[in-house]
XYZ file of C-alpha atoms in Angstrom:
632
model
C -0.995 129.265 38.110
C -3.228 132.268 39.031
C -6.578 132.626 40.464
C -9.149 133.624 38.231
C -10.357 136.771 37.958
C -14.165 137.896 38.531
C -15.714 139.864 35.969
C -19.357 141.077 36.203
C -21.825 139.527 33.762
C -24.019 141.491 32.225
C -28.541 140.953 32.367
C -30.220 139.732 29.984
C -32.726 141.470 28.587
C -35.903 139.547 29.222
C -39.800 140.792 27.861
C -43.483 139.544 28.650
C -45.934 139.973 26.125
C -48.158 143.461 26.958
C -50.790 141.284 25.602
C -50.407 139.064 29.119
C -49.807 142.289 31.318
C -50.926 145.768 29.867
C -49.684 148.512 31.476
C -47.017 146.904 33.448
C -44.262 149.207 31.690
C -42.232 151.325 34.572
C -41.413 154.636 33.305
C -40.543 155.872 36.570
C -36.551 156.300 37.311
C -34.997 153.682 39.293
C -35.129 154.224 43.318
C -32.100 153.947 45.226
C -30.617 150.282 45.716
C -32.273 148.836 42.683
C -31.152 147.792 39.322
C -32.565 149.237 36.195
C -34.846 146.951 34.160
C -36.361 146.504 31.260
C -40.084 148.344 30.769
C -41.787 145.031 31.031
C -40.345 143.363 33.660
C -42.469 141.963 36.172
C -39.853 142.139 38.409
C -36.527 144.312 38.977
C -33.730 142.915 40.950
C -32.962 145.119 43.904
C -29.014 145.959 44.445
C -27.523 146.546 48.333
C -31.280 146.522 49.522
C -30.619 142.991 51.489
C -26.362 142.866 51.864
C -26.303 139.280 50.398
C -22.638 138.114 50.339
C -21.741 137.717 46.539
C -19.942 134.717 47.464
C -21.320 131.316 45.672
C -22.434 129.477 48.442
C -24.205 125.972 49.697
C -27.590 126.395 50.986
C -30.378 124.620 52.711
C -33.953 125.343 51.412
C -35.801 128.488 50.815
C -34.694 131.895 52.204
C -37.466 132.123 55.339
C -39.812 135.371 56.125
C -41.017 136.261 59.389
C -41.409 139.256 61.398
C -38.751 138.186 63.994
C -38.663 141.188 66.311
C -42.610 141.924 66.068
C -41.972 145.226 64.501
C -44.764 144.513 61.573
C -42.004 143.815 58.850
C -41.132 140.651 57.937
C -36.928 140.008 58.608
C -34.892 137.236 55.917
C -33.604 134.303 57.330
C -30.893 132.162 55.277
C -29.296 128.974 55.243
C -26.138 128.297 54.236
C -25.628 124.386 54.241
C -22.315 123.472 56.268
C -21.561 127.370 57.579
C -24.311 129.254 59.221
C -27.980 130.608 59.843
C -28.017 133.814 59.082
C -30.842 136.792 59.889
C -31.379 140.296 57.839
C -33.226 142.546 60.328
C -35.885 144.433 57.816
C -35.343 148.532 58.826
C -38.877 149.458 56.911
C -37.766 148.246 53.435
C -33.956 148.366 54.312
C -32.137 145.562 55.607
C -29.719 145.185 57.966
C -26.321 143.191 57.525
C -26.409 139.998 58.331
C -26.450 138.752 61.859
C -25.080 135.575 62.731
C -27.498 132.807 64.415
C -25.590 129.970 64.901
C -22.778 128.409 62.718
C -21.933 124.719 61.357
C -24.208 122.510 59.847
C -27.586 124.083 59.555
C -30.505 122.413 58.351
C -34.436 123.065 58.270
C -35.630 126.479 60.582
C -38.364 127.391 62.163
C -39.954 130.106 63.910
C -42.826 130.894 66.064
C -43.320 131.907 70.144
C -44.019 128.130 70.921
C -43.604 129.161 74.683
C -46.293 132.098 74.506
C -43.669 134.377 76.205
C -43.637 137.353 73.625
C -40.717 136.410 72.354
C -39.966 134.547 69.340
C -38.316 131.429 69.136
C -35.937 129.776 66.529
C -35.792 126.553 66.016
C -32.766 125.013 64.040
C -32.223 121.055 63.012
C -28.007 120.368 62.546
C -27.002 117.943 60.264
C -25.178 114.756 61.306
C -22.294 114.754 59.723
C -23.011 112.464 56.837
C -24.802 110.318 59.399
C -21.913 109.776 61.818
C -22.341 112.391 64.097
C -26.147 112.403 64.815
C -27.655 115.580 66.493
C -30.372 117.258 68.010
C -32.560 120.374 67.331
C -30.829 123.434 69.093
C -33.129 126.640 69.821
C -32.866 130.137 70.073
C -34.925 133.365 72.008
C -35.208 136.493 70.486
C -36.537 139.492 72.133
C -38.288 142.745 70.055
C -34.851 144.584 70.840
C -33.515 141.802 68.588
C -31.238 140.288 71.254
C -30.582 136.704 69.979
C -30.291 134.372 73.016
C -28.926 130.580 72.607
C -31.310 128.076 74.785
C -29.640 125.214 74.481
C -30.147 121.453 72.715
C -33.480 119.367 73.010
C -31.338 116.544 74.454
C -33.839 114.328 74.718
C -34.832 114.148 71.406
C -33.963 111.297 69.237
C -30.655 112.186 67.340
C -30.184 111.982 63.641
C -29.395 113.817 60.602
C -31.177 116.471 61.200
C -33.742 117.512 57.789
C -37.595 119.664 58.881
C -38.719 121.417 61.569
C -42.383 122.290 61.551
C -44.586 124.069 64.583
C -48.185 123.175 64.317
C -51.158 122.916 66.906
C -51.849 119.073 67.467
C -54.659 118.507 70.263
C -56.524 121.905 70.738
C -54.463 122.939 73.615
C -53.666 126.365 72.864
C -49.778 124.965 72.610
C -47.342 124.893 69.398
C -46.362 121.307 69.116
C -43.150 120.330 67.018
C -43.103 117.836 64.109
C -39.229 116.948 62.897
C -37.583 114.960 60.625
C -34.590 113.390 59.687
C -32.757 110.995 57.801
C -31.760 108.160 60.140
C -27.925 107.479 61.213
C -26.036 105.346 60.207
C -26.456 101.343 61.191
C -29.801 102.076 62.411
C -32.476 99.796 61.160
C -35.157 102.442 61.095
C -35.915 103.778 58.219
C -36.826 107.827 59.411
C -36.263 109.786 62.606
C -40.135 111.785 61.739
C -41.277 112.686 65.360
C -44.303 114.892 66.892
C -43.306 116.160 70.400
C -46.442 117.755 71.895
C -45.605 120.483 73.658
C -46.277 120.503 78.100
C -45.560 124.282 78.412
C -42.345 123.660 79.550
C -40.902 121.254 77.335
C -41.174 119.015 74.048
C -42.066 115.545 74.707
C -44.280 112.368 74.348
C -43.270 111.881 70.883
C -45.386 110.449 68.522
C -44.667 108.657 65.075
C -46.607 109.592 62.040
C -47.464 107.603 59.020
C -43.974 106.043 58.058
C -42.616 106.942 54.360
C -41.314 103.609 52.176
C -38.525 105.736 51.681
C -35.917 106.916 53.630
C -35.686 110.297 51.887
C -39.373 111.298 52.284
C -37.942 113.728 55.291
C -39.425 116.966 53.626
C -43.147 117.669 55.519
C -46.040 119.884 54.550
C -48.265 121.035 57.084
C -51.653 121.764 55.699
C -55.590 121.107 55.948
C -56.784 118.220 54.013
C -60.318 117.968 54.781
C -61.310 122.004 56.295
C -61.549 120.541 59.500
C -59.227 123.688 60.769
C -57.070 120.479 62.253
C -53.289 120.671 61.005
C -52.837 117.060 58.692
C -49.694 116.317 57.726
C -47.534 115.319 54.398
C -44.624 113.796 54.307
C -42.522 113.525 50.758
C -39.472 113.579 48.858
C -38.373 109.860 47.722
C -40.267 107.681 45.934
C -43.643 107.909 47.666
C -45.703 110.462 50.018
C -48.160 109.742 53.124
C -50.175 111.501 54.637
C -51.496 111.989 58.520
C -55.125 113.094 59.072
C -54.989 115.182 62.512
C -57.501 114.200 65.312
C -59.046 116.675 67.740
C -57.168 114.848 70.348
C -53.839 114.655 69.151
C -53.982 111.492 67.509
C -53.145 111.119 63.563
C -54.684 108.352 61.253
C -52.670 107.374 58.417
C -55.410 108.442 55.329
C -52.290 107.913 52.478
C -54.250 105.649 50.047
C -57.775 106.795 50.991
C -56.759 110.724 50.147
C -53.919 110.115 47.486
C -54.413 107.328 45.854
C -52.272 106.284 43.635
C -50.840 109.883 43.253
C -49.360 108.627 46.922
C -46.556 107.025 44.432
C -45.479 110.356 42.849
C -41.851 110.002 43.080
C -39.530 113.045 43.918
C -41.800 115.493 44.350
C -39.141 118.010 46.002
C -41.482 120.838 47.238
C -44.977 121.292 48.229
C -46.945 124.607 48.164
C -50.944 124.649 49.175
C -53.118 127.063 47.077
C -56.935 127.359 46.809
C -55.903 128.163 43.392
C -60.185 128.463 42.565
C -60.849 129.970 45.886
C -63.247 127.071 47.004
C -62.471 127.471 50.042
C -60.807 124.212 50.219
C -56.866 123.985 49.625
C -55.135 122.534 46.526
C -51.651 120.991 46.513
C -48.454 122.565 43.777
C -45.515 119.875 43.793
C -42.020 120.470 42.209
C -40.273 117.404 41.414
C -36.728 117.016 41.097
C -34.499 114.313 42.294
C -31.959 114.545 45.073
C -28.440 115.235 43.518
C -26.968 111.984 43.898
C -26.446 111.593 40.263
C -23.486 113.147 37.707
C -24.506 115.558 35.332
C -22.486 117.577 32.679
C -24.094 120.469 30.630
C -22.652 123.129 27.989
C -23.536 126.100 26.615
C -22.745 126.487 23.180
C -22.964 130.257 23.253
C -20.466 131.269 26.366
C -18.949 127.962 25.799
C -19.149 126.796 29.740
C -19.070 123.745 30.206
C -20.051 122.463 33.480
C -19.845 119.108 35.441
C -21.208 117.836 38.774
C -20.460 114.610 40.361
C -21.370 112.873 43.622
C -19.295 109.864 45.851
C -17.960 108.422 42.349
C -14.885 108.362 39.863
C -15.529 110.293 36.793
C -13.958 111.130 33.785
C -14.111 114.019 31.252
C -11.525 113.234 27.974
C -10.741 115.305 25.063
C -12.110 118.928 26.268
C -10.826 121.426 23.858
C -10.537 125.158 24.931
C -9.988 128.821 22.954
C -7.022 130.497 24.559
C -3.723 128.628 25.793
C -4.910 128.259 29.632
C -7.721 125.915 31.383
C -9.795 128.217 33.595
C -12.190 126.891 36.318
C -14.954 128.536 38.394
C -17.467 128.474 40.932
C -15.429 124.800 41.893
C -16.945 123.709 45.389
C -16.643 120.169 46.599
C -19.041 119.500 49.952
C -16.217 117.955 52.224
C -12.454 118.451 50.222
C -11.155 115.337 51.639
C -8.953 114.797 48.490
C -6.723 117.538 46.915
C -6.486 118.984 43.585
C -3.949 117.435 41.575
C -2.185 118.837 38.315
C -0.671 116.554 35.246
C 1.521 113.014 35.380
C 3.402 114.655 38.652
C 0.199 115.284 40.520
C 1.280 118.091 41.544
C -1.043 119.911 44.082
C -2.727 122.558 44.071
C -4.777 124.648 46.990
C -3.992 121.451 49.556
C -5.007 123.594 52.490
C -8.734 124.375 51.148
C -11.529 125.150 53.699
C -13.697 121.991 54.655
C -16.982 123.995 52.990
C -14.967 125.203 49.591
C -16.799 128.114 48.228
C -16.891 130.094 45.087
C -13.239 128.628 43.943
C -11.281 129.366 40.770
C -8.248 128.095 38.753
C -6.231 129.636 35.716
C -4.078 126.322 34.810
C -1.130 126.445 32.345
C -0.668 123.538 30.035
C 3.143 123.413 31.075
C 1.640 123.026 35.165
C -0.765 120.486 33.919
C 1.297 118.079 31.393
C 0.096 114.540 30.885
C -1.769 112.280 33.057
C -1.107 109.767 36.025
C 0.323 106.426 34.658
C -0.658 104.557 37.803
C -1.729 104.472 41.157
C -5.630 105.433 42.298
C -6.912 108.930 41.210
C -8.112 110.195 44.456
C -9.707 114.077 44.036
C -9.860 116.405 41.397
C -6.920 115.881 38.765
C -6.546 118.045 35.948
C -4.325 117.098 32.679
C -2.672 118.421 29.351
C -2.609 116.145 26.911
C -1.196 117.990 24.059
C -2.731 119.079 20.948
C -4.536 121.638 22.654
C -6.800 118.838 24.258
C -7.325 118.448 28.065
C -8.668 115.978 30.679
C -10.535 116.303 34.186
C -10.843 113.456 35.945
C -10.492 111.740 39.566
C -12.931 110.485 42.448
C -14.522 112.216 44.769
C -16.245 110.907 48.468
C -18.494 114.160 48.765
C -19.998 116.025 46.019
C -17.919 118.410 43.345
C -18.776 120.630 40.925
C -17.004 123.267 38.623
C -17.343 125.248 35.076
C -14.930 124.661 32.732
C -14.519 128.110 30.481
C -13.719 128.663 26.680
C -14.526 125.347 25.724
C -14.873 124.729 22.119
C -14.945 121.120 21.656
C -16.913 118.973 24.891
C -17.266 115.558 26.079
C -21.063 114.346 25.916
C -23.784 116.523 27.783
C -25.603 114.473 30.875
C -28.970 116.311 31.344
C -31.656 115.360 33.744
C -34.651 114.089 32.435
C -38.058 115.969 31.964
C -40.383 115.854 35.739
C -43.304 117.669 34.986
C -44.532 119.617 38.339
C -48.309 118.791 39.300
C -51.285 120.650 40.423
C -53.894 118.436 42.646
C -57.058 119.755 42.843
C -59.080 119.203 46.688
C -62.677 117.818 45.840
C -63.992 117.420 49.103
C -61.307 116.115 50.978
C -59.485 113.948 48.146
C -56.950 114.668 45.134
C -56.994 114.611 41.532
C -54.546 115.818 38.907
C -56.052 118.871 37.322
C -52.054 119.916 35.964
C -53.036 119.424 32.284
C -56.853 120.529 32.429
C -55.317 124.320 33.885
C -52.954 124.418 30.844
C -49.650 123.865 33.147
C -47.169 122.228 30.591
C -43.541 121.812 32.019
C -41.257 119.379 31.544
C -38.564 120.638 32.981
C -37.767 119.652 36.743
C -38.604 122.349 39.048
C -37.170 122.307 42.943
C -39.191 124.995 44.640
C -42.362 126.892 44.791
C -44.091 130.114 46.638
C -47.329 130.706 46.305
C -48.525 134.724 46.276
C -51.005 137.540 44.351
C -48.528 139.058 42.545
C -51.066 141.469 40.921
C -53.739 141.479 42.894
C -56.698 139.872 41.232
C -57.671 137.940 44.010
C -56.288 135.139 42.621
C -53.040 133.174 43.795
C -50.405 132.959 41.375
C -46.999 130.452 41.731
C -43.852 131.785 41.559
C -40.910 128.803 40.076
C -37.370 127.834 40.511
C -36.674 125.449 38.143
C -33.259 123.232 38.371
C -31.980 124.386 35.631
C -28.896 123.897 33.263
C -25.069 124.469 35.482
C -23.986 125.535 31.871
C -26.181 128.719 32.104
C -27.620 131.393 34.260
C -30.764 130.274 36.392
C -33.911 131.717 35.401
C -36.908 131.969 37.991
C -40.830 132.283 36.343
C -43.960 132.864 37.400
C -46.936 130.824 36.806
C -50.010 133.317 36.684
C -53.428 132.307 37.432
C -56.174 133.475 35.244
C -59.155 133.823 37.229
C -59.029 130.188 38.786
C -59.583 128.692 34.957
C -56.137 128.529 34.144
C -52.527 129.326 34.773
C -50.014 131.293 31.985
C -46.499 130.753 31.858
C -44.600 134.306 32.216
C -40.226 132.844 31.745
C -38.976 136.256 31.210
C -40.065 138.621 34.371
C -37.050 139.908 35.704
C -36.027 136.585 38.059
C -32.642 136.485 36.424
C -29.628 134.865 37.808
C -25.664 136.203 37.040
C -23.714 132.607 37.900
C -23.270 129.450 36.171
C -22.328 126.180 37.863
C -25.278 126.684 40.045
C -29.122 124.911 40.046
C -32.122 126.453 41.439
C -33.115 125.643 44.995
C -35.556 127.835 46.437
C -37.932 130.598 46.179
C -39.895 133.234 48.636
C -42.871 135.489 48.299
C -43.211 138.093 50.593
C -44.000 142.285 50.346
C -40.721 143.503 52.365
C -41.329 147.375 51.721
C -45.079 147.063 52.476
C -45.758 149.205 49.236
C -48.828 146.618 48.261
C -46.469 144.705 46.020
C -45.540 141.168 46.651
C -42.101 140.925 46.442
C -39.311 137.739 46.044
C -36.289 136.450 47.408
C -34.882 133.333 45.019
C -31.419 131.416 45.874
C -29.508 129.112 43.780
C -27.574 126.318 45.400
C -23.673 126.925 44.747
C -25.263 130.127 44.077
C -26.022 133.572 45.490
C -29.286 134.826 47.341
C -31.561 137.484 45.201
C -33.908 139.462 46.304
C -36.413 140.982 43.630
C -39.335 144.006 43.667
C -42.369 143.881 41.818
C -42.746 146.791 40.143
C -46.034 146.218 38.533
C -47.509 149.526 37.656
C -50.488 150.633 39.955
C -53.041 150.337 36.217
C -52.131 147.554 35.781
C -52.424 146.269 39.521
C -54.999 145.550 41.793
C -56.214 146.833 45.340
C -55.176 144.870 48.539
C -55.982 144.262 51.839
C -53.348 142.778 54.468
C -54.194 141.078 58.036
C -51.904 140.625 60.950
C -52.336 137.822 63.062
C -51.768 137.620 66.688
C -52.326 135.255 69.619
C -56.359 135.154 70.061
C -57.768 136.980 72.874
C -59.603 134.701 74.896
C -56.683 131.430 75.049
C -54.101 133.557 73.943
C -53.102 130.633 70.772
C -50.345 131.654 68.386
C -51.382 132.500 64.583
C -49.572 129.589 63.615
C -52.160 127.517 61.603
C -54.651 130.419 61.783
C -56.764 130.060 59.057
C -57.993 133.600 57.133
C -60.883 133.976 55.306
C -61.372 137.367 53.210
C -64.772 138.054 51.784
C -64.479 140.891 48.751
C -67.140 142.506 46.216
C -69.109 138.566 47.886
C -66.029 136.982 46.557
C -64.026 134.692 49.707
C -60.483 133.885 50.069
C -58.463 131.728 52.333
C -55.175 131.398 53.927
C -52.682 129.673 56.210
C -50.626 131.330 58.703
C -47.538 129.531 58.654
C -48.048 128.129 54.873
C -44.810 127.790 53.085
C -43.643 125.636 49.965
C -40.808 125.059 51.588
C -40.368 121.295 53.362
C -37.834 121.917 55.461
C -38.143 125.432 56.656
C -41.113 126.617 59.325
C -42.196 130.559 58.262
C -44.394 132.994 60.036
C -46.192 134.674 57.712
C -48.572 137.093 60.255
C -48.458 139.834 57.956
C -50.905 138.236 55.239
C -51.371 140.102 51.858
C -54.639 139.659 49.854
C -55.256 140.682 46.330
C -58.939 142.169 45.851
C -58.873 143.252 42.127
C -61.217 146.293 41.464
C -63.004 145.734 44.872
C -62.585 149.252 47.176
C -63.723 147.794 50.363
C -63.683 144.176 52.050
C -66.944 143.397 53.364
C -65.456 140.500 55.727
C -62.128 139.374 58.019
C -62.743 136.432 59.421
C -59.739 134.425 61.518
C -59.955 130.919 63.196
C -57.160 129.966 64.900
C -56.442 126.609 65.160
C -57.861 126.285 68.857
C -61.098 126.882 66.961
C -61.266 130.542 68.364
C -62.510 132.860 65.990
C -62.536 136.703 65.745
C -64.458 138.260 62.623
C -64.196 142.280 61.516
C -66.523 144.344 58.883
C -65.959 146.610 55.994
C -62.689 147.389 56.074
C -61.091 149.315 53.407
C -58.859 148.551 50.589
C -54.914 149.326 50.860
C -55.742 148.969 54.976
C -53.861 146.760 57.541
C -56.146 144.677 59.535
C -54.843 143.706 63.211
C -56.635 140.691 64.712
């Protein structure tokens, strides 16, 4: 036995139609730390620009953007699930390596000064170990020399396993409140841990629960504004159902689920959430990605690299008769969430790698057939086992209490393929404070299941666009897309821009929008779980692109509230536009987006900046001119 070794895998090369985006062709000679693309490319995948470990890793949500040392550009934070949170300090377009936050099992992130001290604080939620272990939300200073300093637990929390962590401003008090979530522990009746703590000034507490899902796994949140009240609301999803929370001006929350939803309230797995004033109403619209939770097993194969690739969660499987080109079985990108069993080899079981890390990452086999002869003839198959049954046929088999995954390479003849079924994403249209499907009506026709969204300009028309990570097949290379708006009417598929992924075995898990060079370009950072981070430049041409404004939010002068929940209103050529600070598609994570970007087409001025924070404190500024940073 040997391990395998890693070969690079060549880009595709991927094309959008110049009838979609003229002039978008890049002529200009790649800058330093990015990859060469093709002409048409949307996007170009930077290389050494962030130092992402190229190590296939577990994550936990979307990479998160905020300007953590209040230098004006935005840092990376990342997850990875079961090891560490980790933060890229952003050096003016460079990025630092990666700084360690905290290790073990981090979950949903969030950031904001909720102590209106200057500094910014983190805010992580552990897992529970599986529901044994129940913890609490741990949180973190950081000062604008970027000294990260540990606070401590909130002990008096309730404990569980740990999922969201939102800020938002409940009751008008000038004060970041906390909203988290969780799935509950084990042998407790209840079915969620959702709490809002409103915060004194010197502590989280008086906790107060919101509408309560049907379902246990509706732990993901949205924070948003239903009815343009400039009061946070708040959604809670990800099982079978959603509900919703109207915010009061005093704190209070009235449960507006059917009233609001309707019977869209019953969308099962909608995974993400992303608000958009897609029309620019002035009102916000909801984007969900649905995808189920991976509790189920799924097998896949490509036909052209012949992968074929199997995941399986807290069950026995079995995969018979897999017939491969060469003499040896190779496996990659193996990883197994808790390896409490080992892997096992032929009729002898004979082990292999029995003193694996508890979080196995990026693993790889090259099996002989004379290491691997026969099969078990009795006694429980407990792990990964791996067999030679002769004729140039093999079997994979075993149980597993966690979840496991691996590609299986050179594989000519495969078991049967178990794909996930079609889950359409859905657009909801806000008409005055309630929500109707417009998905179909704006041309939006996918079937495939998507897991995350981020909602940005990404060529400046003054009209949001949605950038997509779909799930996916393990068999093949993910393959991130945008969804383009056209002029509020309709939205255009774009597959091919340049989002491109190198490793199989992985699915698609989340996706950022943010403009880390500050070159007028909104940029992304995608992530695959069991995959690697990416982070990607636009490199729309400037003919093809249109002017911008961005604002940075502060606290507001009078009361001094954070821009957390700030709502900004841009009026161009007597065109308005409208964002969130703080809006994300991600459920779990909290962002801080301060340093907003608006496309303004062929506009050269903007005639309006208006901010309300969400005190209700408001601060407007006049003409201000395109390609300008506005302070507020």
């Amino acid at each position: 036995m040997k391990p395998v070794k890693k070969l690079p895998i060549a880009c595709c090369a991927l094309f959008i139609s110049t009838s979609v985006f003229s002039g978008c062709a890049n002529n200009a000679a790649p800058s330093a730390g990015e990859e060469t693309a093709p002409k048409a490319h949307i996007f170009k995948r930077t290389n050494g620009v962030i130092p992402f470990t190229p190590s296939l890793q577990r994550k936990w949500g979307a990479a998160v953007t905020a300007d953590v040392d209040q230098d004006g550009w935005d840092d990376v934070i990342t997850t990875q699930h079961g090891t560490n949170a980790l933060i890229y300090w952003n050096n003016q377009g460079k990025f630092s390596e990666p700084v360690v936050i905290t290790t073990g099992d981090t979950h949903g992130l969030g950031v904001s000064d909720y102590d209106s001290d200057g500094n910014m604080d983190i805010v992580v939620s552990p897992g529970g170990g599986d529901g044994g272990t129940p913890r609490r939300p741990i949180y973190f200073s950081v000062d604008n020399k970027r000294n990260i300093t540990e606070g401590g637990t909130f002990s008096h929390f309730s404990a569980s396993r740990g999922r969201a962590i939102k800020f938002l401003e409940a009751n008008g008090d000038n004060r970041l409140d906390l909203f988290t979530t969780g799935f509950a522990p084990k042998r407790v009746k209840s079915l969620t841990t959702n709490q809002l703590y409103f915060n004194s000034g010197k502590n989280f507490s008086s906790p107060l629960t919101l509408s309560i899902p049907h379902d246990a796994l509706s732990f993901k949140t949205l924070i948003t504004d239903v009815n343009n009240d400039n009061i946070s609301d708040v959604i809670t999803f990800g099982g079978k159902d959603m509900t919703l929370s109207i915010g009061q001006s005093d704190g209070s929350y009235v449960d507006s689920t059917k009233e609001v939803l309707g019977d869209l309230a019953n969308t099962r797995n909608t995974i993400n959430i992303a608000e958009i004033d897609y029309d620019n109403d002035g009102d916000f619209d909801l984007f969900l990605t649905r995808s189920p939770y991976q509790f189920q097993q799924e097998s896949y194969y490509d036909p052209k690299d012949k992968n074929f690739a199997f995941f399986v969660f807290r069950k026995s499987f079995m995969f018979e008769d897999i017939t491969i080109e060469g003499e040896n079985l190779i496996l990659e990108n193996i990883q197994e969430t808790w390896a409490t069993y080992n892997i096992q080899l032929g009729r002898e079981r004979k082990v292999v790698e029995a003193d694996r890390a508890a979080h196995y990452m990026d693993g790889g086999l090259e099996i002989t057939p004379q290491d691997a002869i026969g099969w078990p003839a009795d006694g429980e198959l407990k792990g990964l086992h791996i067999g030679y049954m002769g004729n140039g046929k093999w079997r994979v088999g075993g149980a597993v209490k966690s979840r496991l995954s691996a590609v299986i390479k050179n594989v000519v003849n495969h078991p049967d393929e178990m794909k996930r079924k079609p889950l359409p994403p859905l657009l909801l249209e806000n008409r005055n404070g309630k929500f109707v499907d417009v998905t179909q009506r704006l041309g939006i026709n996918i079937q495939e299941q998507t897991t995350s969204v981020a909602v940005a300009d990404f060529n400046n028309d003054g009209f949001m666009d949605l950038a997509i990570t779909p799930y996916g097949n393990m068999a093949l290379p993910v393959e991130h897309y945008l969804l383009m708006n056209q002029q509020g009417k309709s939205f255009s598929k774009l597959p091919h821009v340049g989002l491109t992924s190198d490793e199989v075995g992985a699915t698609g898990l989340g996706i950022t929008a943010f403009d880390y060079d500050q070159d007028g370009r909104v940029d992304v950072v995608y992530g695959n779980e069991r995959g690697r981070w990416y982070l990607a430049k636009n490199q729309i041409q400037k003919d093809a692109l249109g002017n911008f404004i961005k604002v940075e939010v502060g606290v507001s002068e009078d009361q001094k509230a954070q821009p957390t929940g700030a709502k900004v209103t841009i009026t161009a050529c007597g065109k308005q536009q409208a964002q969130h600070v703080g809006a994300t598609g991600d459920g779990f994570h909290h962002m801080l987006n301060s340093n907003m970007h608006f496309g303004i087409g062929e506009c050269d001025n903007v005639e309006e900046v208006h901010v309300i924070w969400a005190n209700g404190e408001e601060k407007s500024l006049e003409d201000r001119k395109a390609g300008s940073k506005v302070k507020l």
